[in-house]
XYZ file of N, CA and C in Angstrom:
663
model
N 0.828 -1.191 0.000
C 0.000 0.000 0.000
C 0.873 1.257 0.000
N 1.909 1.224 0.814
C 2.798 2.378 0.897
C 3.517 2.591 -0.423
N 3.939 1.492 -1.095
C 4.638 1.616 -2.369
C 3.728 2.239 -3.418
N 2.424 1.833 -3.392
C 1.456 2.395 -4.354
C 1.263 3.883 -4.128
N 1.170 4.264 -2.844
C 1.007 5.686 -2.512
C 2.218 6.486 -2.941
N 3.404 5.916 -2.708
C 4.640 6.615 -3.073
C 4.713 6.782 -4.581
N 4.303 5.718 -5.334
C 4.326 5.819 -6.788
C 3.354 6.869 -7.286
N 2.179 6.891 -6.668
C 1.167 7.883 -7.084
C 1.651 9.299 -6.811
N 2.268 9.485 -5.653
C 2.793 10.816 -5.326
C 3.892 11.230 -6.294
N 4.713 10.249 -6.674
C 5.782 10.560 -7.621
C 5.222 10.992 -8.962
N 4.185 10.280 -9.428
C 3.556 10.631 -10.711
C 2.916 12.015 -10.645
N 2.202 12.278 -9.516
C 1.580 13.591 -9.348
C 2.624 14.705 -9.306
N 3.759 14.405 -8.642
C 4.815 15.409 -8.572
C 5.369 15.727 -9.948
N 5.622 14.671 -10.741
C 6.133 14.896 -12.097
C 5.115 15.644 -12.949
N 3.821 15.263 -12.798
C 2.778 15.961 -13.562
C 2.707 17.429 -13.163
N 2.829 17.699 -11.853
C 2.813 19.081 -11.388
C 3.988 19.867 -11.932
N 5.181 19.208 -11.986
C 6.369 19.882 -12.511
C 6.187 20.216 -13.986
N 5.580 19.291 -14.736
C 5.355 19.535 -16.162
C 4.366 20.693 -16.353
N 3.264 20.666 -15.584
C 2.261 21.736 -15.687
C 2.891 23.098 -15.351
N 3.727 23.102 -14.259
C 4.382 24.349 -13.866
C 5.301 24.850 -14.972
N 6.020 23.909 -15.593
C 6.926 24.318 -16.670
C 6.149 24.901 -17.856
N 5.009 24.279 -18.194
C 4.211 24.776 -19.327
C 3.651 26.170 -19.036
N 3.215 26.376 -17.772
C 2.691 27.693 -17.399
C 3.784 28.748 -17.495
N 4.969 28.396 -16.946
C 6.074 29.357 -17.006
C 6.507 29.621 -18.441
N 6.466 28.578 -19.233
C 6.889 28.743 -20.620
C 5.956 29.686 -21.380
N 4.686 29.639 -20.990
C 3.716 30.490 -21.682
C 3.816 31.936 -21.247
N 3.922 32.162 -19.948
C 3.930 33.536 -19.424
C 5.340 34.094 -19.196
N 6.301 33.193 -18.885
C 7.692 33.630 -18.632
C 8.638 32.733 -19.422
N 8.723 32.898 -20.730
C 9.532 31.996 -21.563
C 11.024 31.980 -21.186
N 11.556 33.156 -20.846
C 12.985 33.203 -20.492
C 13.257 32.442 -19.209
N 12.434 32.674 -18.203
C 12.598 31.982 -16.920
C 12.423 30.476 -17.079
N 11.477 30.072 -17.905
C 11.256 28.635 -18.112
C 12.462 27.977 -18.766
N 13.088 28.701 -19.696
C 14.290 28.152 -20.349
C 15.416 27.956 -19.336
N 15.603 28.966 -18.482
C 16.656 28.866 -17.459
C 16.383 27.691 -16.514
N 15.109 27.580 -16.087
C 14.754 26.483 -15.184
C 14.936 25.128 -15.863
N 14.649 25.074 -17.164
C 14.829 23.821 -17.904
C 16.294 23.411 -17.938
N 17.174 24.382 -18.177
C 18.621 24.088 -18.199
C 19.087 23.625 -16.828
N 18.648 24.356 -15.785
C 19.045 23.982 -14.422
C 18.548 22.592 -14.073
N 17.287 22.329 -14.430
C 16.720 21.012 -14.147
C 17.470 19.913 -14.900
N 17.838 20.199 -16.156
C 18.587 19.212 -16.938
C 19.941 18.906 -16.323
N 20.640 19.973 -15.835
C 21.946 19.772 -15.196
C 21.808 18.944 -13.921
N 20.785 19.293 -13.122
C 20.571 18.555 -11.862
C 20.260 17.094 -12.152
N 19.397 16.877 -13.162
C 19.024 15.502 -13.514
C 20.244 14.711 -13.993
N 21.084 15.371 -14.776
C 22.302 14.707 -15.270
C 23.244 14.341 -14.119
N 23.386 15.269 -13.159
C 24.234 15.002 -12.005
C 23.692 13.843 -11.169
N 22.371 13.810 -11.015
C 21.756 12.720 -10.248
C 21.995 11.372 -10.926
N 21.846 11.370 -12.256
C 22.073 10.117 -13.001
C 23.525 9.653 -12.853
N 24.467 10.597 -12.981
C 25.885 10.248 -12.820
C 26.174 9.723 -11.421
N 25.557 10.370 -10.411
C 25.759 9.942 -9.040
C 25.246 8.524 -8.822
N 24.053 8.251 -9.387
C 23.477 6.900 -9.257
C 24.375 5.867 -9.924
N 24.882 6.212 -11.116
C 25.769 5.280 -11.838
C 27.029 5.000 -11.023
N 27.621 6.044 -10.434
C 28.825 5.858 -9.624
C 28.557 5.005 -8.394
N 27.415 5.246 -7.748
C 27.063 4.459 -6.553
C 26.894 2.988 -6.905
N 26.207 2.727 -8.017
C 26.005 1.339 -8.441
C 27.334 0.677 -8.799
N 28.214 1.423 -9.482
C 29.501 0.872 -9.910
C 30.371 0.490 -8.720
N 30.515 1.426 -7.777
C 31.388 1.160 -6.625
C 30.786 0.130 -5.679
N 29.456 0.054 -5.616
C 28.834 -0.932 -4.739
C 29.048 -2.346 -5.254
N 29.240 -2.476 -6.560
C 29.446 -3.801 -7.143
C 30.909 -4.210 -7.176
N 31.782 -3.276 -6.891
C 33.202 -3.601 -6.883
C 33.542 -4.390 -5.628
N 34.176 -5.593 -5.813
C 34.594 -6.404 -4.669
C 35.888 -5.839 -4.104
N 35.948 -5.702 -2.804
C 37.197 -5.197 -2.224
C 38.350 -6.135 -2.518
N 39.378 -5.601 -3.140
C 40.541 -6.413 -3.488
C 41.431 -6.600 -2.275
N 41.997 -7.785 -2.200
C 42.899 -8.089 -1.097
C 44.206 -7.341 -1.298
N 44.625 -6.671 -0.297
C 45.848 -5.901 -0.384
C 47.042 -6.832 -0.467
N 47.948 -6.480 -1.398
C 49.134 -7.314 -1.592
C 49.992 -7.343 -0.348
N 50.083 -6.209 0.329
C 50.912 -6.151 1.530
C 50.432 -7.084 2.611
N 49.077 -7.160 2.817
C 48.551 -8.033 3.849
C 48.778 -9.489 3.490
N 48.661 -9.845 2.184
C 48.889 -11.223 1.778
C 50.335 -11.627 2.042
N 51.269 -10.733 1.727
C 52.673 -11.028 1.974
C 52.927 -11.198 3.459
N 52.289 -10.362 4.267
C 52.486 -10.460 5.705
C 51.993 -11.798 6.234
N 50.808 -12.223 5.745
C 50.267 -13.504 6.193
C 51.169 -14.649 5.770
N 51.665 -14.637 4.524
C 52.573 -15.675 4.059
C 53.855 -15.678 4.877
N 54.368 -14.493 5.163
C 55.602 -14.385 5.933
C 55.428 -14.975 7.322
N 54.341 -14.638 7.973
C 54.101 -15.157 9.318
C 53.975 -16.672 9.311
N 53.320 -17.219 8.280
C 53.162 -18.678 8.206
C 54.513 -19.366 8.017
N 55.338 -18.827 7.132
C 56.652 -19.419 6.872
C 57.536 -19.342 8.109
N 57.566 -18.174 8.741
C 58.414 -18.002 9.924
C 57.906 -18.830 11.098
N 56.600 -18.956 11.220
C 56.048 -19.778 12.303
C 56.461 -21.236 12.139
N 56.437 -21.722 10.895
C 56.874 -23.095 10.643
C 58.368 -23.255 10.948
N 59.155 -22.248 10.580
C 60.585 -22.308 10.873
C 60.857 -22.305 12.369
N 60.139 -21.451 13.108
C 60.329 -21.408 14.562
C 59.901 -22.712 15.215
N 58.848 -23.327 14.678
C 58.391 -24.601 15.220
C 59.449 -25.682 15.034
N 60.061 -25.736 13.852
C 61.129 -26.706 13.604
C 62.331 -26.447 14.500
N 62.635 -25.165 14.704
C 63.772 -24.815 15.552
C 63.517 -25.216 17.004
N 62.318 -25.026 17.471
C 61.975 -25.439 18.838
C 62.095 -26.952 19.007
N 61.714 -27.704 17.985
C 61.830 -29.161 18.047
C 63.300 -29.583 18.111
N 64.148 -28.914 17.334
C 65.579 -29.224 17.358
C 66.157 -28.939 18.741
N 65.774 -27.833 19.334
C 66.272 -27.493 20.671
C 65.757 -28.479 21.719
N 64.550 -28.953 21.548
C 64.018 -29.941 22.492
C 64.809 -31.239 22.430
N 65.220 -31.615 21.213
C 65.974 -32.856 21.050
C 67.405 -32.727 21.556
N 68.012 -31.559 21.329
C 69.421 -31.431 21.662
C 69.689 -31.539 23.156
N 68.746 -31.107 23.985
C 68.961 -31.183 25.431
C 68.879 -32.622 25.935
N 68.346 -33.522 25.114
C 68.238 -34.921 25.509
C 69.423 -35.758 25.035
N 70.304 -35.158 24.241
C 71.466 -35.869 23.707
C 72.600 -35.821 24.726
N 73.206 -36.966 24.952
C 74.260 -37.028 25.965
C 75.626 -36.646 25.416
N 75.873 -36.904 24.154
C 77.177 -36.586 23.561
C 77.365 -35.072 23.560
N 78.390 -34.609 24.279
C 78.584 -33.173 24.465
C 78.934 -32.463 23.164
N 79.737 -33.101 22.322
C 80.145 -32.450 21.077
C 78.956 -32.281 20.130
N 78.126 -33.302 20.057
C 76.937 -33.220 19.204
C 75.972 -32.175 19.755
N 75.838 -32.129 21.063
C 74.951 -31.136 21.665
C 75.455 -29.723 21.405
N 76.786 -29.523 21.531
C 77.358 -28.191 21.293
C 77.147 -27.749 19.854
N 77.391 -28.665 18.917
C 77.194 -28.324 17.509
C 75.724 -27.991 17.226
N 74.832 -28.736 17.852
C 73.406 -28.470 17.674
C 73.039 -27.094 18.202
N 73.592 -26.729 19.344
C 73.328 -25.408 19.904
C 73.833 -24.303 18.984
N 75.028 -24.507 18.415
C 75.578 -23.502 17.508
C 74.724 -23.362 16.256
N 74.255 -24.488 15.729
C 73.389 -24.452 14.553
C 72.082 -23.724 14.875
N 71.542 -23.981 16.045
C 70.301 -23.324 16.445
C 70.476 -21.818 16.573
N 71.631 -21.386 17.077
C 71.868 -19.947 17.204
C 71.893 -19.277 15.828
N 72.562 -19.934 14.872
C 72.618 -19.368 13.524
C 71.225 -19.393 12.880
N 70.509 -20.503 13.058
C 69.165 -20.606 12.488
C 68.250 -19.540 13.079
N 68.397 -19.275 14.361
C 67.584 -18.240 14.995
C 67.905 -16.869 14.410
N 69.176 -16.594 14.142
C 69.559 -15.323 13.530
C 68.983 -15.209 12.113
N 68.953 -16.327 11.390
C 68.379 -16.318 10.047
C 66.891 -15.987 10.108
N 66.181 -16.617 11.043
C 64.742 -16.360 11.166
C 64.466 -14.918 11.577
N 65.283 -14.382 12.467
C 65.105 -12.988 12.877
C 65.361 -12.032 11.710
N 66.372 -12.353 10.902
C 66.679 -11.519 9.745
C 65.552 -11.575 8.722
N 64.996 -12.786 8.520
C 63.901 -12.927 7.560
C 62.655 -12.171 8.020
N 62.472 -12.064 9.317
C 61.319 -11.312 9.821
C 61.434 -9.838 9.461
N 62.640 -9.305 9.490
C 62.839 -7.894 9.139
C 63.081 -7.712 7.644
N 63.415 -8.808 6.936
C 63.651 -8.748 5.497
C 62.837 -9.849 4.799
N 61.503 -9.774 4.854
C 60.678 -10.858 4.285
C 60.868 -11.040 2.796
N 61.421 -10.032 2.112
C 61.641 -10.180 0.669
C 62.691 -11.236 0.354
N 63.487 -11.643 1.369
C 64.524 -12.656 1.165
C 64.009 -14.077 1.363
N 62.776 -14.226 1.800
C 62.242 -15.565 2.091
C 62.251 -16.486 0.878
N 61.844 -16.022 -0.331
C 61.861 -16.946 -1.478
C 63.221 -17.575 -1.737
N 64.294 -16.865 -1.413
C 65.633 -17.396 -1.668
C 66.113 -18.397 -0.643
N 65.403 -18.544 0.468
C 65.857 -19.466 1.517
C 64.760 -20.479 1.875
N 63.843 -20.717 0.966
C 62.785 -21.689 1.246
C 63.351 -23.092 1.446
N 64.449 -23.413 0.758
C 65.073 -24.716 0.947
C 65.552 -24.868 2.388
N 66.105 -23.789 2.914
C 66.551 -23.800 4.311
C 65.374 -24.024 5.243
N 64.255 -23.364 4.982
C 63.105 -23.449 5.875
C 62.324 -24.752 5.705
N 62.174 -25.183 4.460
C 61.311 -26.326 4.185
C 62.024 -27.667 4.214
N 63.354 -27.656 4.105
C 64.072 -28.935 4.043
C 65.169 -29.060 5.096
N 66.056 -28.065 5.155
C 67.217 -28.190 6.040
C 66.815 -28.345 7.505
N 65.975 -27.445 7.984
C 65.599 -27.503 9.403
C 64.837 -28.793 9.742
N 63.798 -29.171 8.977
C 63.098 -30.422 9.306
C 64.007 -31.649 9.227
N 64.896 -31.687 8.219
C 65.794 -32.834 8.074
C 66.785 -32.902 9.225
N 67.294 -31.745 9.651
C 68.185 -31.722 10.812
C 67.460 -32.256 12.045
N 66.214 -31.873 12.199
C 65.426 -32.385 13.319
C 65.286 -33.901 13.263
N 65.081 -34.449 12.077
C 64.970 -35.902 11.933
C 66.285 -36.606 12.273
N 67.401 -36.010 11.877
C 68.706 -36.595 12.189
C 68.911 -36.669 13.695
N 68.635 -35.566 14.379
C 68.818 -35.544 15.831
C 67.836 -36.487 16.523
N 66.624 -36.571 15.996
C 65.630 -37.466 16.587
C 66.091 -38.919 16.511
N 66.559 -39.346 15.348
C 67.006 -40.724 15.179
C 68.267 -41.001 15.992
N 69.178 -40.007 16.028
C 70.386 -40.210 16.833
C 70.037 -40.329 18.313
N 69.126 -39.493 18.773
C 68.743 -39.522 20.184
C 68.118 -40.867 20.550
N 67.337 -41.429 19.649
C 66.743 -42.746 19.902
C 67.805 -43.827 19.986
N 68.732 -43.791 19.033
C 69.790 -44.809 19.026
C 70.677 -44.657 20.259
N 71.017 -43.419 20.605
C 71.860 -43.170 21.770
C 71.180 -43.669 23.036
N 69.890 -43.436 23.151
C 69.154 -43.849 24.337
C 69.029 -45.371 24.407
N 69.015 -46.043 23.268
C 68.857 -47.498 23.260
C 70.079 -48.214 23.813
N 71.261 -47.567 23.732
C 72.482 -48.192 24.220
C 73.086 -49.182 23.261
N 72.540 -49.292 22.046
C 73.082 -50.227 21.060
C 74.350 -49.630 20.452
N 75.467 -50.336 20.508
C 76.716 -49.807 19.934
C 76.639 -49.765 18.405
N 77.071 -48.686 17.832
C 77.109 -48.548 16.368
C 78.478 -48.040 15.964
N 79.020 -48.620 14.929
C 80.356 -48.247 14.464
C 80.336 -46.867 13.807
N 81.161 -46.011 14.337
C 81.388 -44.673 13.751
C 80.129 -43.805 13.676
N 79.088 -44.158 14.399
C 77.869 -43.366 14.309
C 78.089 -41.941 14.818
N 78.703 -41.820 15.990
C 78.909 -40.495 16.565
C 79.801 -39.646 15.678
N 80.866 -40.253 15.133
C 81.769 -39.494 14.257
C 81.046 -39.012 13.004
N 80.189 -39.863 12.462
C 79.446 -39.473 11.260
C 78.453 -38.340 11.551
N 77.794 -38.423 12.688
C 76.851 -37.366 13.055
C 77.582 -36.055 13.294
N 78.726 -36.127 13.976
C 79.519 -34.915 14.232
C 79.972 -34.284 12.923
N 80.462 -35.121 12.006
C 80.915 -34.615 10.709
C 79.753 -33.959 9.948
N 78.584 -34.593 10.000
C 77.411 -34.037 9.327
C 77.006 -32.697 9.926
N 77.003 -32.618 11.255
C 76.596 -31.375 11.913
C 77.592 -30.249 11.647
N 78.869 -30.570 11.557
C 79.860 -29.542 11.241
C 79.622 -28.963 9.846
N 79.279 -29.838 8.903
C 78.989 -29.360 7.545
C 77.716 -28.520 7.533
N 76.720 -28.957 8.292
C 75.468 -28.182 8.368
C 75.734 -26.822 8.996
N 76.581 -26.796 10.012
C 76.929 -25.528 10.671
C 77.570 -24.572 9.657
N 78.495 -25.076 8.848
C 79.131 -24.234 7.823
C 78.103 -23.753 6.794
N 77.183 -24.642 6.430
C 76.151 -24.256 5.463
C 75.231 -23.183 6.043
N 74.895 -23.305 7.316
C 74.048 -22.309 7.976
C 74.744 -20.951 8.034
N 76.033 -20.968 8.358
C 76.791 -19.715 8.405
C 76.787 -19.034 7.038
N 76.967 -19.848 6.002
C 76.978 -19.285 4.655
C 75.598 -18.753 4.270
N 74.557 -19.488 4.670
C 73.201 -19.033 4.379
C 72.912 -17.698 5.054
N 73.358 -17.551 6.285
C 73.150 -16.295 7.013
C 73.898 -15.150 6.338
N 75.133 -15.413 5.918
C 75.918 -14.371 5.255
C 75.286 -13.971 3.925
N 74.697 -14.931 3.222
C 74.090 -14.634 1.919
C 72.924 -13.652 2.030
N 72.294 -13.604 3.196
C 71.166 -12.688 3.369
C 71.584 -11.227 3.269
N 72.883 -10.971 3.419
C 73.355 -9.583 3.426
C 74.166 -9.246 2.177
N 74.186 -10.170 1.200
C 74.942 -9.902 -0.020
C 74.425 -8.667 -0.740
N 73.091 -8.545 -0.836
C 72.521 -7.383 -1.524
C 72.848 -6.086 -0.798
N 72.823 -6.129 0.544
C 73.158 -4.929 1.312
C 74.610 -4.523 1.079
N 75.505 -5.517 1.051
C 76.924 -5.224 0.827
C 77.120 -4.630 -0.568
N 76.452 -5.217 -1.568
C 76.569 -4.704 -2.932
C 75.999 -3.289 -3.032
N 74.825 -3.069 -2.446
C 74.219 -1.735 -2.479
C 75.095 -0.712 -1.766
N 75.707 -1.118 -0.663
C 76.576 -0.217 0.081
C 77.765 0.206 -0.771
N 78.377 -0.759 -1.468
C 79.522 -0.441 -2.318
C 79.128 0.509 -3.440
N 77.976 0.244 -4.057
C 77.521 1.097 -5.163
C 77.219 2.502 -4.667
N 76.520 2.614 -3.542
C 76.164 3.933 -3.021
C 77.408 4.727 -2.612
N 78.406 4.050 -2.035
C 79.642 4.753 -1.673
C 80.354 5.250 -2.919
N 80.368 4.420 -3.966
C 81.021 4.817 -5.208
C 80.301 6.011 -5.844
N 78.961 5.962 -5.876
C 78.183 7.059 -6.461
C 78.400 8.351 -5.687
N 78.396 8.256 -4.350
C 78.598 9.447 -3.533
C 79.990 10.029 -3.736
N 80.979 9.161 -3.820
C 82.348 9.631 -4.035
C 82.481 10.344 -5.373
N 81.890 9.752 -6.415
C 81.961 10.379 -7.741
C 81.214 11.709 -7.772
N 80.100 11.802 -7.017
C 79.370 13.064 -6.953
C 80.214 14.149 -6.291
N 80.906 13.776 -5.216
C 81.788 14.746 -4.550
C 82.919 15.188 -5.471
N 83.433 14.240 -6.243
C 84.505 14.576 -7.189
C 83.978 15.504 -8.278
N 82.783 15.220 -8.781
C 82.192 16.041 -9.835
C 81.924 17.464 -9.355
N 81.565 17.612 -8.099
C 81.281 18.934 -7.547
C 82.532 19.649 -7.062
N 83.690 19.045 -7.287
C 84.946 19.685 -6.912
C 85.287 19.577 -5.439
N 84.614 18.686 -4.705
C 84.880 18.533 -3.276
C 85.967 17.508 -3.000
N 86.278 16.678 -3.992
C 87.329 15.684 -3.870
C 88.200 15.709 -5.121
N 89.467 15.383 -4.943
C 90.386 15.290 -6.073
C 90.579 13.821 -6.442
N 91.294 13.595 -7.556
C 91.585 12.214 -7.967
C 92.395 11.497 -6.907
N 93.312 12.223 -6.262
C 94.127 11.606 -5.212
C 93.264 11.195 -4.024
N 92.303 12.045 -3.682
C 91.401 11.708 -2.570
C 90.594 10.457 -2.884
N 90.077 10.385 -4.126
C 89.268 9.237 -4.518
C 90.089 7.968 -4.517
N 91.317 8.048 -5.050
C 92.181 6.873 -5.079
C 92.528 6.415 -3.670
N 92.790 7.384 -2.783
C 93.101 7.034 -1.398
C 91.918 6.397 -0.699
N 90.713 6.875 -0.997
C 89.510 6.294 -0.395
C 89.319 4.854 -0.844
N 89.513 4.593 -2.144
C 89.360 3.234 -2.656
C 90.373 2.293 -2.030
N 91.627 2.734 -1.900
C 92.640 1.875 -1.299
C 92.316 1.598 0.165
N 91.781 2.620 0.858
C 91.413 2.432 2.250
C 90.294 1.418 2.413
N 89.332 1.484 1.513
C 88.221 0.530 1.550
C 88.724 -0.875 1.276
N 89.614 -1.039 0.309
C 90.144 -2.359 0.003
C 90.904 -2.932 1.200
N 91.718 -2.095 1.856
C 92.456 -2.568 3.036
C 91.513 -2.960 4.163
N 90.438 -2.175 4.315
C 89.475 -2.479 5.388
C 88.771 -3.795 5.111
N 88.353 -4.011 3.847
C 87.671 -5.236 3.492
C 88.615 -6.429 3.581
């Protein structure tokens, strides 16, 4: 009932507007023309507004790339921290002091890698092998060794082989950690070179100054 009344009122309103326009056009032609132009502009603006409202209302909110990266980063790092916690849980149960020490050293480096990845998530794609394979496999090695050690069954050269393996893993972890800063080292060298050349171009440094700076950097490195 209300919809019918509203429709009827709308029709009456439009009819009244038309009648008013015809009356004005007859007695006040100039004023009617002005009102017609104004009404046309208002109607056009209303139509554009309706079109914009409909368009934006149908647009699905797109997922922000930054939030997706953050969620992926948290998932990857959480899995890495979980593997690291498992390795630390196993190492405290190992009686061989040398194997335990090597495990602790590996865990310290792995923890530094995870902390660096948290502040540099753009490096995660380059170390997925470390996160998805190295850490879980190291955990499996320690788990199996801990079981065998606890069983008391003598095994030939088992401890020596595990120690040798852990030493190699430790070296690999150190190298992996250092690789995370290769881009920073390269960028630092380039920026220092660019700044030095800019100072030389502006007359603030001479060729001797530049040569001395390069030699100093080489000696420092």
